[in-house]
CSV table of C-alpha atoms and ligand atoms in Angstrom, one decimal:
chain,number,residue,atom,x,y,z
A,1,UNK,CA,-147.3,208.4,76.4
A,2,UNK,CA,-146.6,212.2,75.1
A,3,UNK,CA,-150.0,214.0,74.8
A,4,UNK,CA,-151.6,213.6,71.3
A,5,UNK,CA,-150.3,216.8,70.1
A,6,UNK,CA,-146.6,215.8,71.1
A,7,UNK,CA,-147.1,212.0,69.4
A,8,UNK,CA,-148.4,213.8,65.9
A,9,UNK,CA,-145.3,216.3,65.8
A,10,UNK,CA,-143.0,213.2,67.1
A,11,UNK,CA,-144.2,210.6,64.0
A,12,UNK,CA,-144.3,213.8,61.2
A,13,UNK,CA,-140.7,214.3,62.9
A,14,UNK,CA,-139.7,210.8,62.4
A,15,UNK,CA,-141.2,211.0,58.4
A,16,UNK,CA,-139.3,214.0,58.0
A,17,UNK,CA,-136.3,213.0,59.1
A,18,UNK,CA,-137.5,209.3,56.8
A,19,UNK,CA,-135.6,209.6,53.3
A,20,UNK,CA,-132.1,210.8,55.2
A,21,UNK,CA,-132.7,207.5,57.8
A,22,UNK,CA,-132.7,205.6,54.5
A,23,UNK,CA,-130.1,207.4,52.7
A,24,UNK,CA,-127.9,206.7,55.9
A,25,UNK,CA,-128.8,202.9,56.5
A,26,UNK,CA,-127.9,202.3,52.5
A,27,UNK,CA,-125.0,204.0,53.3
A,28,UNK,CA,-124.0,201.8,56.6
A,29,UNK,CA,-124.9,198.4,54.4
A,30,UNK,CA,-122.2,199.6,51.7
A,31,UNK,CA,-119.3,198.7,54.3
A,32,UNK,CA,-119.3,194.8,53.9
A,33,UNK,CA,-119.0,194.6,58.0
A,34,UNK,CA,-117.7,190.8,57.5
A,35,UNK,CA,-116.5,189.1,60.7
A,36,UNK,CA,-112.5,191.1,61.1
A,37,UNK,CA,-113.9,193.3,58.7
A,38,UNK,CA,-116.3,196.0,60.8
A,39,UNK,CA,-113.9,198.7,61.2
A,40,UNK,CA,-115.0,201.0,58.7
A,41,UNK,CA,-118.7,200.4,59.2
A,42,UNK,CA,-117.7,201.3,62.8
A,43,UNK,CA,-116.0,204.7,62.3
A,44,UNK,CA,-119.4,205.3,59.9
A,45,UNK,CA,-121.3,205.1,63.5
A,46,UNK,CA,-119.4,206.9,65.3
A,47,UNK,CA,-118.8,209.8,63.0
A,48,UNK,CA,-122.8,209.3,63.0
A,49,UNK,CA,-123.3,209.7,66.8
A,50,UNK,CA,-120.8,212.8,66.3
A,51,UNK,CA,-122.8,214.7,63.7
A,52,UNK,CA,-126.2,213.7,65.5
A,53,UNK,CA,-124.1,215.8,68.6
A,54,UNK,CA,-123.5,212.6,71.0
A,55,UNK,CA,-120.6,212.0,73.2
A,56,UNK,CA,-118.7,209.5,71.4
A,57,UNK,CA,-116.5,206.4,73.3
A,58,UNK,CA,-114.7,203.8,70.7
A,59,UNK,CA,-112.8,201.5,72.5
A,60,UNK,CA,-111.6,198.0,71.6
A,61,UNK,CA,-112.8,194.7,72.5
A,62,UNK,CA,-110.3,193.5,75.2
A,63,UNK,CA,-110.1,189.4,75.3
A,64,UNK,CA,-109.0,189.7,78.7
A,65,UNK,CA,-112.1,191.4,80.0
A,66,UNK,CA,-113.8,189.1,78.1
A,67,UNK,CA,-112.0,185.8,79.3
A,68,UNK,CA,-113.2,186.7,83.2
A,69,UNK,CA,-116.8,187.2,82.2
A,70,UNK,CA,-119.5,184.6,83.1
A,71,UNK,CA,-120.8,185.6,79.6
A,72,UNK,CA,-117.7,185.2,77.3
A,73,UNK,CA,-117.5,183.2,74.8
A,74,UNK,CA,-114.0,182.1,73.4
A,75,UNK,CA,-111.6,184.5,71.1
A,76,UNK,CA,-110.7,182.7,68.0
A,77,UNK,CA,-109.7,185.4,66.3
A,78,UNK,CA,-107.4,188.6,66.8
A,79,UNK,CA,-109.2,191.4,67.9
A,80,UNK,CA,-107.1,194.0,66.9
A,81,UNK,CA,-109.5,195.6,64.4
A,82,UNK,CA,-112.7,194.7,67.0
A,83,UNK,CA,-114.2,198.0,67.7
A,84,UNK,CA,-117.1,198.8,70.3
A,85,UNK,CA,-119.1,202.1,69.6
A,86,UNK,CA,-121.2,204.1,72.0
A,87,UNK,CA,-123.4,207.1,71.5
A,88,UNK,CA,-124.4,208.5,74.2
A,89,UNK,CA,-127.0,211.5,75.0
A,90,UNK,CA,-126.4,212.4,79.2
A,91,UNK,CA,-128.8,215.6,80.1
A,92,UNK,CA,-127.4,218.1,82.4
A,93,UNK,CA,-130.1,217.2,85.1
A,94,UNK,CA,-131.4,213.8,84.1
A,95,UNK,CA,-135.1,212.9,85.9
A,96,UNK,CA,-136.5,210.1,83.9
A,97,UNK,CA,-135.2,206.1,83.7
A,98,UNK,CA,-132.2,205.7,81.2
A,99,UNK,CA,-131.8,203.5,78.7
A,100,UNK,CA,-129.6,201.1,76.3
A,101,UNK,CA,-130.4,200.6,72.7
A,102,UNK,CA,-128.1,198.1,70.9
A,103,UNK,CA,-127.3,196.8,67.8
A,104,UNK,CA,-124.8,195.1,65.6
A,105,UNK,CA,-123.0,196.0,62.0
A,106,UNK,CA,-121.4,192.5,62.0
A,107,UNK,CA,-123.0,190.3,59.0
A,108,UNK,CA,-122.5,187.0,58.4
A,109,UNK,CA,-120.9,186.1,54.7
A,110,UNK,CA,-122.6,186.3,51.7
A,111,UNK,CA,-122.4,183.0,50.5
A,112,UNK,CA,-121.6,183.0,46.2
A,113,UNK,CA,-122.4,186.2,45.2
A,114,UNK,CA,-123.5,184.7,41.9
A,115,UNK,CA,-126.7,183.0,43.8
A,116,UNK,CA,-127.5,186.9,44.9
A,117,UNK,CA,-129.8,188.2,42.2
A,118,UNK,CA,-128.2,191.4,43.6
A,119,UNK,CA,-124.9,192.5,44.5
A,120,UNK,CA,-124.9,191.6,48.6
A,121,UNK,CA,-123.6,195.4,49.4
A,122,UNK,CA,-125.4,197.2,47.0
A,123,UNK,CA,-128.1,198.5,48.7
A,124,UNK,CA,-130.6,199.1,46.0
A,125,UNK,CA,-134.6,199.7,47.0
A,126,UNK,CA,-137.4,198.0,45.2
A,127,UNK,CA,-140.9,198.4,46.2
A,128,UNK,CA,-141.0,198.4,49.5
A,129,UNK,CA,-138.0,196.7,50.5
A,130,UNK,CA,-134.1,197.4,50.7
A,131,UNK,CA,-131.7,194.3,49.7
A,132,UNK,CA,-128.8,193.8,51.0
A,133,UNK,CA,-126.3,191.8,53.7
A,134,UNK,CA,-127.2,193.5,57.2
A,135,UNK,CA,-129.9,195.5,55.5
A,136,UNK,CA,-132.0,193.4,58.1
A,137,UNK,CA,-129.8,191.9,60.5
A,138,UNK,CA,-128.9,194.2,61.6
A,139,UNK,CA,-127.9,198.0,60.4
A,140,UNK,CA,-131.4,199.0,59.6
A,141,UNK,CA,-132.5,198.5,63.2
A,142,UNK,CA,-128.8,200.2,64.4
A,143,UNK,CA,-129.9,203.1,62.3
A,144,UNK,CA,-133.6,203.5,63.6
A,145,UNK,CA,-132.3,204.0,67.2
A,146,UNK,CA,-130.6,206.8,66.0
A,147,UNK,CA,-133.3,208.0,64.1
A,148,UNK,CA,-136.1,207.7,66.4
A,149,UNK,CA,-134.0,209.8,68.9
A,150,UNK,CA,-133.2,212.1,66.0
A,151,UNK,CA,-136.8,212.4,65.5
A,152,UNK,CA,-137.6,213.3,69.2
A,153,UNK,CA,-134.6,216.4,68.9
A,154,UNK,CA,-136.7,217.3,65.7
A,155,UNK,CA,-139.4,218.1,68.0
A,156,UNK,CA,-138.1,220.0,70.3
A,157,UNK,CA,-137.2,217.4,73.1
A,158,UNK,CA,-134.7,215.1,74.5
A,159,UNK,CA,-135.0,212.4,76.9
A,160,UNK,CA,-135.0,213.2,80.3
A,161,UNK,CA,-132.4,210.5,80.8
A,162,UNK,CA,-129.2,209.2,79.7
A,163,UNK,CA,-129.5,207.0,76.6
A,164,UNK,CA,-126.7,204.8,75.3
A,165,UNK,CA,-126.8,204.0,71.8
A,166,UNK,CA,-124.3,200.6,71.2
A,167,UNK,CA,-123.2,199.9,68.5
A,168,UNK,CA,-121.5,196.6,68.6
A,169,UNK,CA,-119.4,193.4,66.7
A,170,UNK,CA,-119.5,189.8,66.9
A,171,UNK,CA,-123.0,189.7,67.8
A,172,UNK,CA,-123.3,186.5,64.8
A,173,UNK,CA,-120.3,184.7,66.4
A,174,UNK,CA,-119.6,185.3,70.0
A,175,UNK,CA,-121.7,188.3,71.6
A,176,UNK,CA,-118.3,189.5,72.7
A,177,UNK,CA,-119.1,193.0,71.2
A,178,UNK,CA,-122.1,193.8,73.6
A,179,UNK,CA,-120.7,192.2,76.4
A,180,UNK,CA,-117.1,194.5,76.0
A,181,UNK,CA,-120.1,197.7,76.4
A,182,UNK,CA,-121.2,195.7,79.4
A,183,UNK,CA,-118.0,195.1,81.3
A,184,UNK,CA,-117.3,199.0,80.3
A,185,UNK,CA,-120.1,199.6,82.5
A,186,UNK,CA,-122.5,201.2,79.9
A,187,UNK,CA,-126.0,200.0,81.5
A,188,UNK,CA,-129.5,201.3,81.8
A,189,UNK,CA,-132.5,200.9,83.5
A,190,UNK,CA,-134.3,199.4,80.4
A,191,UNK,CA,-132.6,198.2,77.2
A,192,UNK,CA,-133.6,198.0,73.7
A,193,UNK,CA,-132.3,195.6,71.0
A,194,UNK,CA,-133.8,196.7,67.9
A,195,UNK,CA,-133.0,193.4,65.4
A,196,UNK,CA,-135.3,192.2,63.6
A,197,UNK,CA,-138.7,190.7,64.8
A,198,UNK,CA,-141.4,191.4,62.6
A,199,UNK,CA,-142.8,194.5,64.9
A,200,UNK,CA,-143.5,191.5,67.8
A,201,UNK,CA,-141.5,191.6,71.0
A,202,UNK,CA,-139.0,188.3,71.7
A,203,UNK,CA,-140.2,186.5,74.6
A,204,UNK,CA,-137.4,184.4,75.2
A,205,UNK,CA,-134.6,183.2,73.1
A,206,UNK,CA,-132.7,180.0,72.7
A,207,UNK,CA,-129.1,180.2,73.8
A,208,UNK,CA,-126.0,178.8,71.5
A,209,UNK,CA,-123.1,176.5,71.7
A,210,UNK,CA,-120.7,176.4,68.5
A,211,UNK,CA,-118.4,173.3,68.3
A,212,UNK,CA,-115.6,171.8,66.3
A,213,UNK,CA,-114.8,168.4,65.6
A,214,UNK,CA,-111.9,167.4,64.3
A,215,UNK,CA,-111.4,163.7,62.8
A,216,UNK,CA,-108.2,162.0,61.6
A,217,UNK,CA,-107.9,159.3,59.6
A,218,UNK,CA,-105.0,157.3,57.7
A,219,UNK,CA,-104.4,158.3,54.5
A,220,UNK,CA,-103.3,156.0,51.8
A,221,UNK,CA,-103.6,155.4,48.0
A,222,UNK,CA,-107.2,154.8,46.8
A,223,UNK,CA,-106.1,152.2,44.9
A,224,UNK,CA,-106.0,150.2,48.5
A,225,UNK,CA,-108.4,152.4,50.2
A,226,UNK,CA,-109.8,149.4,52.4
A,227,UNK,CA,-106.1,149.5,54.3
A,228,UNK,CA,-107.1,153.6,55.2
A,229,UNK,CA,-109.7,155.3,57.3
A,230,UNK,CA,-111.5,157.8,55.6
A,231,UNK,CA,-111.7,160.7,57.7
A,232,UNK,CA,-114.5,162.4,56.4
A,233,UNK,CA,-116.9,159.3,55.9
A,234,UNK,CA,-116.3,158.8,59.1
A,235,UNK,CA,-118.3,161.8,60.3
A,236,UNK,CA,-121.6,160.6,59.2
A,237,UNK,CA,-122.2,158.4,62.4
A,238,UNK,CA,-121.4,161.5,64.2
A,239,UNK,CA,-123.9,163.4,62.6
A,240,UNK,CA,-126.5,160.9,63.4
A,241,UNK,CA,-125.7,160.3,67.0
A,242,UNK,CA,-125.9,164.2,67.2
A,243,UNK,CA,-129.2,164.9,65.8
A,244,UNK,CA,-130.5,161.9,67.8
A,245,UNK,CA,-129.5,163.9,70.3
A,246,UNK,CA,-131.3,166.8,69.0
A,247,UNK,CA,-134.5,165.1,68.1
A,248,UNK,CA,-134.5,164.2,72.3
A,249,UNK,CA,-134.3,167.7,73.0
A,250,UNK,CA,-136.9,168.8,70.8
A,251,UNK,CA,-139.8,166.4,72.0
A,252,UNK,CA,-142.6,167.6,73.9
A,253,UNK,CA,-141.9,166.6,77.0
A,254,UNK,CA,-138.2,168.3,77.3
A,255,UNK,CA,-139.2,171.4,75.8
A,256,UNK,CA,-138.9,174.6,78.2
A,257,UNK,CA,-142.1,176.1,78.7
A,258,UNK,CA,-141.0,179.5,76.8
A,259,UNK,CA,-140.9,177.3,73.8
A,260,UNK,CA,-143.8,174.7,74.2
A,261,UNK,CA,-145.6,176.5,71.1
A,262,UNK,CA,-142.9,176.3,68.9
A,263,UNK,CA,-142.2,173.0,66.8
A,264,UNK,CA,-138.8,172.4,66.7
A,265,UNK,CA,-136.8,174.8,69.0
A,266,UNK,CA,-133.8,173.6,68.8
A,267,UNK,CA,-131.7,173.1,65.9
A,268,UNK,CA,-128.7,171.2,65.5
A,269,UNK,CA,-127.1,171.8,62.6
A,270,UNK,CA,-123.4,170.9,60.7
A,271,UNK,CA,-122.7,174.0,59.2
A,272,UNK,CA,-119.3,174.0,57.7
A,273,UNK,CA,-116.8,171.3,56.7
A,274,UNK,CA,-113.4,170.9,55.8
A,275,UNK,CA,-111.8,168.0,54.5
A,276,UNK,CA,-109.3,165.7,52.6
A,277,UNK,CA,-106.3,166.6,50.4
A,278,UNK,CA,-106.2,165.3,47.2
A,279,UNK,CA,-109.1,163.1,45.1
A,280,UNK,CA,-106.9,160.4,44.4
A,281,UNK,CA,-106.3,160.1,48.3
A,282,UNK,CA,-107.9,158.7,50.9
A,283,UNK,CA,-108.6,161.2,53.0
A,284,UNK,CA,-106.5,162.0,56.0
A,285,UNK,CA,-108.7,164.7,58.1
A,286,UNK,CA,-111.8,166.3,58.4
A,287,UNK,CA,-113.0,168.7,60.7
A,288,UNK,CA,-116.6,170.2,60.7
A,289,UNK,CA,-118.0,173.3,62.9
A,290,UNK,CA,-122.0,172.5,64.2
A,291,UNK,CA,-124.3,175.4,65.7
A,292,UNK,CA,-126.3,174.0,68.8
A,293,UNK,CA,-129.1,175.3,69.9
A,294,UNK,CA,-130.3,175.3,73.7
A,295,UNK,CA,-132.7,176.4,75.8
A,296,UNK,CA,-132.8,178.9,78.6
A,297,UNK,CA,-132.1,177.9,82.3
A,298,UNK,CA,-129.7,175.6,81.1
A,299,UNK,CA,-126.1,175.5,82.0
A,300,UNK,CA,-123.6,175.8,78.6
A,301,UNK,CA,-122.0,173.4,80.3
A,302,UNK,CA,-124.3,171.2,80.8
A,303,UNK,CA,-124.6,170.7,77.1
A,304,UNK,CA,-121.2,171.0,76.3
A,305,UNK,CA,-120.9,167.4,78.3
A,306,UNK,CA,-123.8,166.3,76.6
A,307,UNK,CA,-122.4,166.8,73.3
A,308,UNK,CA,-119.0,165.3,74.3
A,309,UNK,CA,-120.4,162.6,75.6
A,310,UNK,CA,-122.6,161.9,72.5
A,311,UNK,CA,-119.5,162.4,70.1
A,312,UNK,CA,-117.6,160.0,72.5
A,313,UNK,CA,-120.6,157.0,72.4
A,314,UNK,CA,-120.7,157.1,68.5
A,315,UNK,CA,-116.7,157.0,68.0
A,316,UNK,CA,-117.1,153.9,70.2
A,317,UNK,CA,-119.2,151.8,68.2
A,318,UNK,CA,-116.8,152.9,65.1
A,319,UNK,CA,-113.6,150.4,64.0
A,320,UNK,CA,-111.5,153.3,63.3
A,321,UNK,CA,-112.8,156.0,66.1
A,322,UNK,CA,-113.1,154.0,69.1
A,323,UNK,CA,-109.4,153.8,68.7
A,324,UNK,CA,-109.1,157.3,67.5
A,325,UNK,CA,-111.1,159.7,69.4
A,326,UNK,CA,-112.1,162.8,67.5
A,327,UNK,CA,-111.1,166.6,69.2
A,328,UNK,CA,-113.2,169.0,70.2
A,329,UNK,CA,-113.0,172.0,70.0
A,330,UNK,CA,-115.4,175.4,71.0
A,331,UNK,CA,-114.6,178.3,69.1
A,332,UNK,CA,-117.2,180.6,69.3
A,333,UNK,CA,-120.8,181.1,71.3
A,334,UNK,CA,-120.5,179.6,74.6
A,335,UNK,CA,-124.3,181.6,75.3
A,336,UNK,CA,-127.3,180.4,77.7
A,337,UNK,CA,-130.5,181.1,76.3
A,338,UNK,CA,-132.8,183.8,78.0
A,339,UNK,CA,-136.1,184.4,78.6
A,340,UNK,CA,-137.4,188.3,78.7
A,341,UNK,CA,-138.9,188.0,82.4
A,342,UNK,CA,-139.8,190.6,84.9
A,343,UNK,CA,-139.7,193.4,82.7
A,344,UNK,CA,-143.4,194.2,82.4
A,345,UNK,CA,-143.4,197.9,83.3
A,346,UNK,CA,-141.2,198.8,80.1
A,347,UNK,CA,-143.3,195.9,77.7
A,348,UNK,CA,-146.5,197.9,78.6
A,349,UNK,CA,-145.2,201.0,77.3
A,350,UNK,CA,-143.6,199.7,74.5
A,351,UNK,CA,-147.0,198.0,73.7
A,352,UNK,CA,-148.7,201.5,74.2
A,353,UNK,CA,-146.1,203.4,71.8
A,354,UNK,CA,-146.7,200.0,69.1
A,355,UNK,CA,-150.1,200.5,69.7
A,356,UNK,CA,-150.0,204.4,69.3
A,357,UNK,CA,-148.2,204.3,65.7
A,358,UNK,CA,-150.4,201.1,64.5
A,359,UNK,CA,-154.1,202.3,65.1
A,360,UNK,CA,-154.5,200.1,68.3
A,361,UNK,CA,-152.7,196.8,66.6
A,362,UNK,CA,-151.6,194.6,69.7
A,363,UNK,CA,-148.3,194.0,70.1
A,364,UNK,CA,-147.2,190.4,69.4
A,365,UNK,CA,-144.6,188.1,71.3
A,366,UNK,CA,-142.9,185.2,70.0
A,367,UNK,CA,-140.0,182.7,71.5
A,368,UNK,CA,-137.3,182.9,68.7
A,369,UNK,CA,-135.0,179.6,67.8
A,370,UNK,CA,-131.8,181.8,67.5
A,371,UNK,CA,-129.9,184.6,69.8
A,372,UNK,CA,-129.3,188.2,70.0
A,373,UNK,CA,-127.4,190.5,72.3
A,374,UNK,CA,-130.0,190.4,74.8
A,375,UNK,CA,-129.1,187.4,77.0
A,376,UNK,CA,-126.0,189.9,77.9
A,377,UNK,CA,-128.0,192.9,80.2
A,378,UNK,CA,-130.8,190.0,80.9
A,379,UNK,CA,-128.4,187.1,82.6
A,380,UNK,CA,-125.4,189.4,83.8
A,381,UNK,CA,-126.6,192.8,84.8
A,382,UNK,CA,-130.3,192.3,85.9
A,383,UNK,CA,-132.0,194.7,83.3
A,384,UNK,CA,-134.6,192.5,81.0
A,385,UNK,CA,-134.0,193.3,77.6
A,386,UNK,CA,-136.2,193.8,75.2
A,387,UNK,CA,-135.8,192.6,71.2
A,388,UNK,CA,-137.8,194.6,68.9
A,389,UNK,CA,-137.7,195.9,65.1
A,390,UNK,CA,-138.5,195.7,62.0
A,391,UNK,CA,-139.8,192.7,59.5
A,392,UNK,CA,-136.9,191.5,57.3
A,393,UNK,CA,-137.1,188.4,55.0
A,394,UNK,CA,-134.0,186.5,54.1
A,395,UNK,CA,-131.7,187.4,56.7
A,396,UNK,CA,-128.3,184.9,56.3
A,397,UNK,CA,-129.7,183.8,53.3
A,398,UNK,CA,-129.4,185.2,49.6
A,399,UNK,CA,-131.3,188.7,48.9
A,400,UNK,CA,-131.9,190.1,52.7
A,401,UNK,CA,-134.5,192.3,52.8
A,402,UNK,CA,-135.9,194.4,55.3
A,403,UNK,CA,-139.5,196.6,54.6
A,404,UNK,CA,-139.5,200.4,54.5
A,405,UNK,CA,-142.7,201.0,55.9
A,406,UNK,CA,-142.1,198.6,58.6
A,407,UNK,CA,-138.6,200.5,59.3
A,408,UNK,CA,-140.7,203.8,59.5
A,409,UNK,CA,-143.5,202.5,62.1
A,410,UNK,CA,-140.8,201.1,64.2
A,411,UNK,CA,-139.0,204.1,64.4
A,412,UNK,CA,-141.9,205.8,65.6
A,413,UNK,CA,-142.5,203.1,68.3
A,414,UNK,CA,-139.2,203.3,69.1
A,415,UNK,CA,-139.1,207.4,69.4
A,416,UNK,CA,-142.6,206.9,71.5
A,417,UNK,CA,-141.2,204.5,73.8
A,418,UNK,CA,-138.1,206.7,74.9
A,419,UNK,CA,-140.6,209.6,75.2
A,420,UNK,CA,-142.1,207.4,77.9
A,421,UNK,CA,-139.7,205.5,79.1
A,422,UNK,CA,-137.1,208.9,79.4
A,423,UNK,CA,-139.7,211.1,79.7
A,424,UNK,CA,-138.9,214.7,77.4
A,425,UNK,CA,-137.2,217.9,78.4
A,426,UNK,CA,-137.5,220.7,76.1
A,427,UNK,CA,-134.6,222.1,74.1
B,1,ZN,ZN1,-128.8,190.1,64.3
């Protein structure tokens, strides 16, 4: 750790530089960064890195990099508009041990706006928190890398080392942002993820399978439905035979040690549906998208079996199905869990810096039932990765919030930890 003299004029730094970090993460939740949609929020990032005097790459997300990487998941959409954004600080005569900080602007959708009691990308400040989509998950945490380094230039150093600051897309659908930064060969020696986590450090997380099933019935007047097959009543066995499936993965005995504390790590759950044409008809097709949780050191493909065979059992015992076998289809995460592991050296001195800004506090660690980013550096490049930042409430739900105070102290942990880690040259 910096002496105590350095740490006092680094955290003043990091509260003078506060109210303009603020100003700047409002500024970044503005651009509605909906999936297709990041662009602008993008070109707000990089202009950023520019002004705060980093070298800037902005490249696009190439599908055929991604197709030929262990770690991709499928493209289902165009990337065309799919930027990557790097910020990078490289010291003429670099000593210390480099370093990755990522983050994503993607959000997930608001959901009716009408169920906000605020408008989702009007970032307005109440007490102690700011609303807003991505105010938590994730551009707050984006900004704070930026800011702790800003705070560490506002005291007269820089790291000793190279730092990468990514900023990255379709980190809530397929990880295929951070991967692209990957495969582009931006790596470090440590790397940073800063999304939300309640000031603890992620242990391990689960990993993600998204799947679409798509059912077709025979569609004829309601007047003689009993001569049709309703397509979407025919989901429900489906549903069942999955979450039986889930309810075995979840028992004691099956749970992966990373997640023996936690109740039910894995979540199965139908999250969208489409269906049917017209009231008055029986309905004809239905298709529905489920998120799949699954735990680390287990093959996506294992599961992905699993899950086909489950689908397959329950269309069997179904008059209509057996005969009709629904599709399947995998459309976005294809992502193994991962468990932070062998990265000790760089949890101690992030411990230290947490410690440092929170009058000796110990630093937490919890096993979290969703992903980030971090499986990407962790699985595929050797580097453990670890996930910490601020406490936000609400995140994919209405009224996201993430706490100010709890944005400043994790700047300052952050801008203590690269002091460390890095190590400080003077300007
Ligand atoms: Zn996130």
């Amino acid at each position: 750790m910096p002496d105590a003299d350095l740490t006092a004029k680094i955290l003043e730094a990091v509260d003078a530089n506060f109210d303009a970090q603020i100003k700047f993460t409002q500024e970044l939740v503005r651009r509605p960064s909906i999936r297709g949609q990041e662009a602008t929020a993008q070109d707000l990032m990089a202009e950023a890195f520019a002004e705060h005097g980093y070298e800037v790459d902005r490249f696009k997300v190439d599908p055929e990099v991604i197709k030929n990487h262990p770690g991709g998941s499928p493209v289902a959409i165009s990337y065309d508009n799919a930027w990557s954004v790097v910020g990078s600080w490289r010291p003429n005569n670099p000593t210390g041990r480099s370093l990755v900080m990522n983050g994503h602007v993607d959000v997930v959708p608001t959901g009716p706006e009408d169920m906000w009691a605020r408008p989702p990308f009007d970032p307005v400040i109440e007490g102690d928190w700011m609303y807003g989509r991505g105010a938590g998950d994730m551009k707050s945490g984006v900004v704070a890398s930026l800011y702790a380094m800003a705070a560490l230039r506002r005291s007269g150093h820089m790291p000793a080392a190279t730092v990468h600051m990514e900023s990255v897309v379709e980190e809530e659908c397929t990880g295929n942002g951070a991967l692209s930064c990957l495969a582009r060969g931006y790596r470090g020696d440590a790397v940073l993820i800063t999304e939300p986590s309640d000031e603890r450090l992620m242990s391990a997380q689960v990993g993600v399978i998204w799947m679409k099933v798509k059912v077709r019935g025979v569609p004829v007047h309601v007047s003689v439905a009993g001569t049709g097959q309703n397509a979407i009543e025919a989901c429900v066995p489906i549903w069942s035979a999955l979450h039986g499936l889930e309810e075995t993965w979840n028992r004691a005995e099956n749970k992966h040690p990373a997640f023996s504390e936690v109740a039910h790590p894995v979540n199965v759950v139908v999250s969208r549906i489409e269906g049917g044409d017209w009231t008055s008809s029986v309905p004809a097709w239905c298709s529905f998208d489920v998120r799949v949780g699954l735990y680390p050191d287990v093959k996506v493909e294992t599961i992905q079996r699993q899950l086909e065979d489950c689908v397959a059992e329950a269309s069997r015992g179904h008059p209509f199905l057996s005969n009709n076998p629904p599709e399947i289809e995998w459309h976005g995460f294809l992502s193994e869990g991962y468990v932070f592991r062998d990265g000790e050296e760089m949890a101690l001195i992030l411990e230290t810096a947490h410690k440092v800004q929170n009058g000796d506090a110990e630093l937490g660690r919890s096993a979290f039932t969703g992903l980030t980013d971090a499986r990407f550096p962790g699985l595929y490049d050797g580097t453990p990765a670890m996930v910490y930042g601020a406490k936000a409430e609400s995140i994919h739900g209405f009224d996201e919030r993430v706490s100010i105070e709890s944005l400043r102290r994790v700047t300052g942990t952050i801008a203590l930890f690269i002091a460390d880690w890095c190590g400080l040259q003077s300007l």
